[in-house]
PDB file of C-alpha atoms in Angstrom:
ATOM      1  CA  MET A   1     -11.151  12.802  10.567  1.00  0.00           C
ATOM      2  CA  SER A   2      -9.920  14.362   7.890  1.00  0.00           C
ATOM      3  CA  MET A   3     -10.770  17.295   5.203  1.00  0.00           C
ATOM      4  CA  ARG A   4      -9.191  16.844   1.142  1.00  0.00           C
ATOM      5  CA  ILE A   5     -10.243  20.280  -1.090  1.00  0.00           C
ATOM      6  CA  GLY A   6      -9.859  19.411  -4.998  1.00  0.00           C
ATOM      7  CA  TYR A   7     -10.230  23.094  -7.762  1.00  0.00           C
ATOM      8  CA  GLY A   8     -10.858  20.896 -10.744  1.00  0.00           C
ATOM      9  CA  PHE A   9     -11.041  23.496 -14.485  1.00  0.00           C
ATOM     10  CA  ASP A  10     -11.456  22.713 -18.403  1.00  0.00           C
ATOM     11  CA  SER A  11     -12.879  25.255 -21.247  1.00  0.00           C
ATOM     12  CA  HIS A  12     -13.881  23.361 -24.770  1.00  0.00           C
ATOM     13  CA  ALA A  13     -14.771  25.074 -27.603  1.00  0.00           C
ATOM     14  CA  PHE A  14     -17.569  24.818 -29.473  1.00  0.00           C
ATOM     15  CA  LYS A  15     -18.183  23.006 -32.194  1.00  0.00           C
ATOM     16  CA  PRO A  16     -20.825  22.581 -35.335  1.00  0.00           C
ATOM     17  CA  GLY A  17     -21.627  18.253 -36.102  1.00  0.00           C
ATOM     18  CA  VAL A  18     -21.206  16.905 -32.262  1.00  0.00           C
ATOM     19  CA  PRO A  19     -23.317  16.290 -29.895  1.00  0.00           C
ATOM     20  CA  LEU A  20     -24.113  18.520 -27.312  1.00  0.00           C
ATOM     21  CA  ILE A  21     -22.686  16.735 -23.384  1.00  0.00           C
ATOM     22  CA  ILE A  22     -22.765  18.652 -20.203  1.00  0.00           C
ATOM     23  CA  GLY A  23     -22.372  15.902 -16.951  1.00  0.00           C
ATOM     24  CA  GLY A  24     -23.206  13.360 -18.535  1.00  0.00           C
ATOM     25  CA  LEU A  25     -26.410  15.274 -19.670  1.00  0.00           C
ATOM     26  CA  PRO A  26     -27.663  15.563 -23.539  1.00  0.00           C
ATOM     27  CA  ILE A  27     -28.398  18.880 -24.415  1.00  0.00           C
ATOM     28  CA  GLU A  28     -30.559  19.735 -27.763  1.00  0.00           C
ATOM     29  CA  HIS A  29     -27.678  22.221 -28.734  1.00  0.00           C
ATOM     30  CA  PRO A  30     -27.386  22.915 -32.409  1.00  0.00           C
ATOM     31  CA  GLU A  31     -23.234  22.691 -31.552  1.00  0.00           C
ATOM     32  CA  GLY A  32     -21.112  20.385 -29.434  1.00  0.00           C
ATOM     33  CA  LEU A  33     -18.970  21.137 -27.409  1.00  0.00           C
ATOM     34  CA  ALA A  34     -15.205  19.738 -29.102  1.00  0.00           C
ATOM     35  CA  GLY A  35     -12.384  17.505 -27.678  1.00  0.00           C
ATOM     36  CA  HIS A  36     -10.020  13.730 -28.125  1.00  0.00           C
ATOM     37  CA  SER A  37     -13.093  12.467 -25.803  1.00  0.00           C
ATOM     38  CA  ASP A  38     -17.223  13.810 -25.777  1.00  0.00           C
ATOM     39  CA  GLY A  39     -16.318  17.087 -23.908  1.00  0.00           C
ATOM     40  CA  ASP A  40     -18.601  16.726 -21.342  1.00  0.00           C
ATOM     41  CA  VAL A  41     -16.229  20.047 -19.702  1.00  0.00           C
ATOM     42  CA  LEU A  42     -18.252  19.492 -16.756  1.00  0.00           C
ATOM     43  CA  LEU A  43     -16.709  16.708 -16.009  1.00  0.00           C
ATOM     44  CA  HIS A  44     -13.492  17.356 -16.543  1.00  0.00           C
ATOM     45  CA  ALA A  45     -13.598  19.707 -14.161  1.00  0.00           C
ATOM     46  CA  ILE A  46     -15.169  17.730 -11.526  1.00  0.00           C
ATOM     47  CA  THR A  47     -13.079  14.850 -12.438  1.00  0.00           C
ATOM     48  CA  ASP A  48     -10.100  17.352 -11.513  1.00  0.00           C
ATOM     49  CA  ALA A  49     -11.295  18.547  -8.510  1.00  0.00           C
ATOM     50  CA  LEU A  50     -11.549  14.493  -7.551  1.00  0.00           C
ATOM     51  CA  LEU A  51      -7.842  13.390  -8.204  1.00  0.00           C
ATOM     52  CA  GLY A  52      -6.077  16.689  -6.729  1.00  0.00           C
ATOM     53  CA  ALA A  53      -7.600  16.369  -3.603  1.00  0.00           C
ATOM     54  CA  VAL A  54      -6.045  13.375  -3.112  1.00  0.00           C
ATOM     55  CA  SER A  55      -2.929  14.320  -4.850  1.00  0.00           C
ATOM     56  CA  ALA A  56      -3.454  11.026  -8.265  1.00  0.00           C
ATOM     57  CA  GLY A  57      -2.717  13.402 -10.797  1.00  0.00           C
ATOM     58  CA  ASP A  58      -4.916  14.884 -13.025  1.00  0.00           C
ATOM     59  CA  ILE A  59      -7.386  13.685 -16.236  1.00  0.00           C
ATOM     60  CA  GLY A  60      -4.897  13.636 -18.029  1.00  0.00           C
ATOM     61  CA  THR A  61      -2.774  11.953 -16.281  1.00  0.00           C
ATOM     62  CA  PHE A  62      -5.039   8.532 -16.279  1.00  0.00           C
ATOM     63  CA  PHE A  63      -6.378   9.071 -20.255  1.00  0.00           C
ATOM     64  CA  PRO A  64      -3.604  11.324 -22.120  1.00  0.00           C
ATOM     65  CA  PRO A  65      -5.218  12.649 -24.975  1.00  0.00           C
ATOM     66  CA  ASN A  66      -2.788  11.907 -27.332  1.00  0.00           C
ATOM     67  CA  ASP A  67      -4.144   7.840 -26.892  1.00  0.00           C
ATOM     68  CA  PRO A  68      -7.078   6.224 -29.346  1.00  0.00           C
ATOM     69  CA  ARG A  69      -8.527   4.719 -26.724  1.00  0.00           C
ATOM     70  CA  TRP A  70     -10.158   7.643 -25.633  1.00  0.00           C
ATOM     71  CA  LYS A  71     -11.571   8.916 -28.888  1.00  0.00           C
ATOM     72  CA  GLY A  72     -15.323   9.857 -28.050  1.00  0.00           C
ATOM     73  CA  ALA A  73     -14.810   8.230 -25.310  1.00  0.00           C
ATOM     74  CA  ALA A  74     -17.740   9.189 -21.824  1.00  0.00           C
ATOM     75  CA  SER A  75     -16.739  10.992 -19.828  1.00  0.00           C
ATOM     76  CA  LYS A  76     -18.372   9.682 -17.022  1.00  0.00           C
ATOM     77  CA  VAL A  77     -16.045   7.137 -17.748  1.00  0.00           C
ATOM     78  CA  PHE A  78     -12.378   9.382 -16.830  1.00  0.00           C
ATOM     79  CA  LEU A  79     -15.034  10.408 -13.492  1.00  0.00           C
ATOM     80  CA  GLU A  80     -15.253   6.276 -11.965  1.00  0.00           C
ATOM     81  CA  THR A  81     -11.659   6.467 -12.294  1.00  0.00           C
ATOM     82  CA  ALA A  82     -11.646   9.442 -10.331  1.00  0.00           C
ATOM     83  CA  LEU A  83     -13.513   8.323  -7.391  1.00  0.00           C
ATOM     84  CA  GLU A  84     -12.013   4.672  -7.606  1.00  0.00           C
ATOM     85  CA  GLU A  85      -8.357   6.572  -6.470  1.00  0.00           C
ATOM     86  CA  VAL A  86     -10.607   8.528  -3.708  1.00  0.00           C
ATOM     87  CA  ALA A  87     -11.818   5.546  -2.607  1.00  0.00           C
ATOM     88  CA  THR A  88      -8.881   3.452  -2.507  1.00  0.00           C
ATOM     89  CA  ALA A  89      -7.203   6.796  -0.317  1.00  0.00           C
ATOM     90  CA  GLY A  90     -10.369   6.233   2.057  1.00  0.00           C
ATOM     91  CA  TYR A  91     -12.313   9.596   1.667  1.00  0.00           C
ATOM     92  CA  LYS A  92     -16.026  10.010   0.594  1.00  0.00           C
ATOM     93  CA  ILE A  93     -17.176  12.907  -1.296  1.00  0.00           C
ATOM     94  CA  VAL A  94     -19.115  15.627   0.822  1.00  0.00           C
ATOM     95  CA  ASN A  95     -20.422  17.464  -0.845  1.00  0.00           C
ATOM     96  CA  VAL A  96     -19.079  19.016  -4.944  1.00  0.00           C
ATOM     97  CA  ASP A  97     -19.963  22.981  -6.091  1.00  0.00           C
ATOM     98  CA  THR A  98     -19.865  23.912  -9.904  1.00  0.00           C
ATOM     99  CA  VAL A  99     -19.792  26.925 -11.876  1.00  0.00           C
ATOM    100  CA  LEU A 100     -20.891  26.526 -15.615  1.00  0.00           C
ATOM    101  CA  VAL A 101     -19.536  30.037 -18.186  1.00  0.00           C
ATOM    102  CA  LEU A 102     -20.629  29.862 -21.200  1.00  0.00           C
ATOM    103  CA  ALA A 103     -23.464  32.389 -23.470  1.00  0.00           C
ATOM    104  CA  LYS A 104     -25.342  29.349 -24.625  1.00  0.00           C
ATOM    105  CA  PRO A 105     -27.695  26.973 -23.986  1.00  0.00           C
ATOM    106  CA  LYS A 106     -29.110  28.576 -20.952  1.00  0.00           C
ATOM    107  CA  ILE A 107     -28.731  25.784 -17.861  1.00  0.00           C
ATOM    108  CA  VAL A 108     -31.528  27.711 -15.088  1.00  0.00           C
ATOM    109  CA  PRO A 109     -34.367  25.808 -17.545  1.00  0.00           C
ATOM    110  CA  ILE A 110     -32.312  22.260 -16.683  1.00  0.00           C
ATOM    111  CA  ALA A 111     -30.273  22.667 -14.039  1.00  0.00           C
ATOM    112  CA  GLY A 112     -32.026  20.755 -12.101  1.00  0.00           C
ATOM    113  CA  GLU A 113     -32.056  17.788 -14.136  1.00  0.00           C
ATOM    114  CA  LEU A 114     -28.703  18.355 -14.278  1.00  0.00           C
ATOM    115  CA  ARG A 115     -28.170  18.891 -10.322  1.00  0.00           C
ATOM    116  CA  GLU A 116     -30.129  14.846 -11.007  1.00  0.00           C
ATOM    117  CA  ARG A 117     -27.638  13.226 -13.231  1.00  0.00           C
ATOM    118  CA  VAL A 118     -24.207  14.138 -11.178  1.00  0.00           C
ATOM    119  CA  ALA A 119     -24.987  13.094  -7.932  1.00  0.00           C
ATOM    120  CA  GLU A 120     -25.678  10.371  -9.397  1.00  0.00           C
ATOM    121  CA  LEU A 121     -22.951   9.253 -11.268  1.00  0.00           C
ATOM    122  CA  LEU A 122     -20.783  10.489  -8.023  1.00  0.00           C
ATOM    123  CA  GLY A 123     -23.302   7.910  -6.403  1.00  0.00           C
ATOM    124  CA  VAL A 124     -24.273  11.441  -3.900  1.00  0.00           C
ATOM    125  CA  LYS A 125     -27.235  13.753  -3.164  1.00  0.00           C
ATOM    126  CA  PRO A 126     -29.034  15.688  -5.353  1.00  0.00           C
ATOM    127  CA  GLY A 127     -28.562  17.762  -1.998  1.00  0.00           C
ATOM    128  CA  GLU A 128     -24.638  17.333  -2.220  1.00  0.00           C
ATOM    129  CA  VAL A 129     -24.178  19.117  -5.960  1.00  0.00           C
ATOM    130  CA  GLY A 130     -24.136  22.947  -6.535  1.00  0.00           C
ATOM    131  CA  ILE A 131     -25.085  23.531 -10.582  1.00  0.00           C
ATOM    132  CA  LYS A 132     -24.197  27.319 -11.467  1.00  0.00           C
ATOM    133  CA  ALA A 133     -24.871  29.041 -13.997  1.00  0.00           C
ATOM    134  CA  LYS A 134     -22.825  32.629 -15.817  1.00  0.00           C
ATOM    135  CA  THR A 135     -22.282  33.752 -18.450  1.00  0.00           C
ATOM    136  CA  PRO A 136     -18.769  34.960 -20.866  1.00  0.00           C
ATOM    137  CA  GLU A 137     -20.101  38.768 -20.424  1.00  0.00           C
ATOM    138  CA  GLY A 138     -16.786  41.123 -21.307  1.00  0.00           C
ATOM    139  CA  LEU A 139     -14.501  38.313 -21.873  1.00  0.00           C
ATOM    140  CA  ASN A 140     -14.595  37.654 -25.411  1.00  0.00           C
ATOM    141  CA  GLN A 141     -15.210  33.773 -25.431  1.00  0.00           C
ATOM    142  CA  ASP A 142     -18.980  33.499 -26.263  1.00  0.00           C
ATOM    143  CA  GLY A 143     -17.463  29.683 -27.905  1.00  0.00           C
ATOM    144  CA  VAL A 144     -16.404  28.665 -25.700  1.00  0.00           C
ATOM    145  CA  ALA A 145     -17.933  27.301 -22.500  1.00  0.00           C
ATOM    146  CA  VAL A 146     -15.282  27.186 -19.352  1.00  0.00           C
ATOM    147  CA  ALA A 147     -16.018  24.931 -16.488  1.00  0.00           C
ATOM    148  CA  HIS A 148     -14.398  25.425 -12.204  1.00  0.00           C
ATOM    149  CA  ALA A 149     -15.269  22.728  -9.833  1.00  0.00           C
ATOM    150  CA  THR A 150     -15.129  22.525  -5.842  1.00  0.00           C
ATOM    151  CA  VAL A 151     -14.818  19.414  -4.167  1.00  0.00           C
ATOM    152  CA  LEU A 152     -14.955  18.474  -0.406  1.00  0.00           C
ATOM    153  CA  LEU A 153     -14.280  14.844   1.091  1.00  0.00           C
ATOM    154  CA  GLU A 154     -13.143  14.190   4.323  1.00  0.00           C
ATOM    155  CA  SER A 155     -12.038  10.337   5.456  1.00  0.00           C
ATOM    156  CA  VAL A 156     -14.080   7.372   6.389  1.00  0.00           C
ATOM    157  CA  LYS A 157     -14.527   6.102   9.219  1.00  0.00           C
ATOM    158  CA  LEU A 158     -13.383   2.344   9.714  1.00  0.00           C
ATOM    159  CA  VAL A 159     -16.757   1.621  11.625  1.00  0.00           C
ATOM    160  CA  ASP A 160     -15.893  -1.966  12.207  1.00  0.00           C
ATOM    161  CA  ALA A 161     -12.138  -1.355  14.287  1.00  0.00           C
ATOM    162  CA  PRO A 162     -13.692  -2.195  17.545  1.00  0.00           C
ATOM    163  CA  ALA A 163     -15.199  -5.339  16.750  1.00  0.00           C
ATOM    164  CA  ARG A 164     -12.440  -6.195  15.539  1.00  0.00           C
ATOM    165  CA  MET A 165     -10.449  -4.991  17.737  1.00  0.00           C
ATOM    166  CA  VAL A 166     -11.714  -7.718  20.724  1.00  0.00           C
ATOM    167  CA  ALA A 167     -12.386  -9.756  18.458  1.00  0.00           C
ATOM    168  CA  ALA A 168      -8.240  -9.945  18.586  1.00  0.00           C
ATOM    169  CA  ALA A 169      -8.326  -9.709  22.109  1.00  0.00           C
ATOM    170  CA  GLU A 170      -9.678 -12.623  22.202  1.00  0.00           C
ATOM    171  CA  VAL A 171      -7.616 -14.668  20.429  1.00  0.00           C
ATOM    172  CA  GLU A 172      -5.103 -13.505  21.654  1.00  0.00           C
ATOM    173  CA  ASP A 173      -6.253 -14.660  25.230  1.00  0.00           C
ATOM    174  CA  GLU A 174      -7.150 -18.239  23.517  1.00  0.00           C
ATOM    175  CA  ILE A 175      -3.408 -18.272  22.659  1.00  0.00           C
ATOM    176  CA  ASP A 176      -2.302 -18.082  26.307  1.00  0.00           C
ATOM    177  CA  LYS A 177      -4.377 -20.387  26.892  1.00  0.00           C
ATOM    178  CA  VAL A 178      -2.995 -22.855  24.856  1.00  0.00           C
ATOM    179  CA  VAL A 179       0.859 -22.423  25.634  1.00  0.00           C
ATOM    180  CA  LYS A 180       0.069 -21.557  29.404  1.00  0.00           C
ATOM    181  CA  GLY A 181      -1.670 -24.857  28.965  1.00  0.00           C
ATOM    182  CA  LEU A 182       1.393 -26.477  26.628  1.00  0.00           C
ATOM    183  CA  VAL A 183       4.429 -25.621  29.021  1.00  0.00           C
ATOM    184  CA  GLY A 184       3.325 -23.390  32.456  1.00  0.00           C
ATOM    185  CA  ASP A 185       1.340 -25.943  33.591  1.00  0.00           C
ATOM    186  CA  ALA A 186       2.003 -29.642  35.572  1.00  0.00           C
ATOM    187  CA  HIS A 187       0.352 -32.512  33.838  1.00  0.00           C
ATOM    188  CA  ASP A 188      -1.129 -35.529  34.788  1.00  0.00           C
ATOM    189  CA  ILE A 189       0.194 -37.742  31.890  1.00  0.00           C
ATOM    190  CA  SER A 190      -1.816 -40.879  33.605  1.00  0.00           C
ATOM    191  CA  ALA A 191      -5.029 -40.520  30.520  1.00  0.00           C
ATOM    192  CA  LEU A 192      -1.834 -41.127  28.600  1.00  0.00           C
ATOM    193  CA  GLY A 193      -1.522 -43.825  29.456  1.00  0.00           C
ATOM    194  CA  ARG A 194       1.427 -43.511  30.769  1.00  0.00           C
ATOM    195  CA  LYS A 195       2.171 -44.243  34.851  1.00  0.00           C
ATOM    196  CA  ARG A 196       5.882 -42.822  36.560  1.00  0.00           C
ATOM    197  CA  PRO A 197       7.544 -45.213  37.939  1.00  0.00           C
ATOM    198  CA  PRO A 198       7.499 -45.488  41.669  1.00  0.00           C
ATOM    199  CA  PHE A 199      11.457 -44.183  43.481  1.00  0.00           C
ATOM    200  CA  ASP A 200      13.672 -47.276  44.418  1.00  0.00           C
ATOM    201  CA  THR A 201      15.340 -46.512  47.923  1.00  0.00           C
ATOM    202  CA  ASP A 202      17.730 -49.473  46.801  1.00  0.00           C
ATOM    203  CA  ASP A 203      19.227 -47.455  43.801  1.00  0.00           C
ATOM    204  CA  ILE A 204      21.026 -45.132  44.989  1.00  0.00           C
ATOM    205  CA  THR A 205      24.836 -45.246  43.953  1.00  0.00           C
TER     206      THR A 205
END
């Protein structure tokens, strides 16, 4: 079994007039997060962590910010692509840990709901997702939301491999029997309606 660790980071400035979505969860707040997509800073960080863990690039590799197709797109689309890359590489999520850094809104009152939503999007249990929040004291970034994410992956076991090996061995045995029957053994051709000619001692030249 092999393990992989991925780290992701993202930040977006607050902007009036747009909805605030964090971790795929709509949150009541006067301002949302500016971005080419829906500005979901948490899902962006998790997406980058997943892609980085399997060396698949970053979110910009798959969804360039200058591509109009992704204008206002839901960030769960980005996350689903990262999950596909993880599965293709032969891994699955063990756990995810995140830190949100923002002055407001307060995350603690909705941390449980946020954890459940992120777990649902990732296809894991809520207990496998960590959601923490810090205020940006002394950082002079009250108008910005920052997210850090770390993921741990493990390789997927091929539980049916022994069964496939047994089946392959059985097929090989059958092939061996057929081959021996064709070239390795004496045949009785009487069943085919033919008879062996008798040996004529007078026909010796």
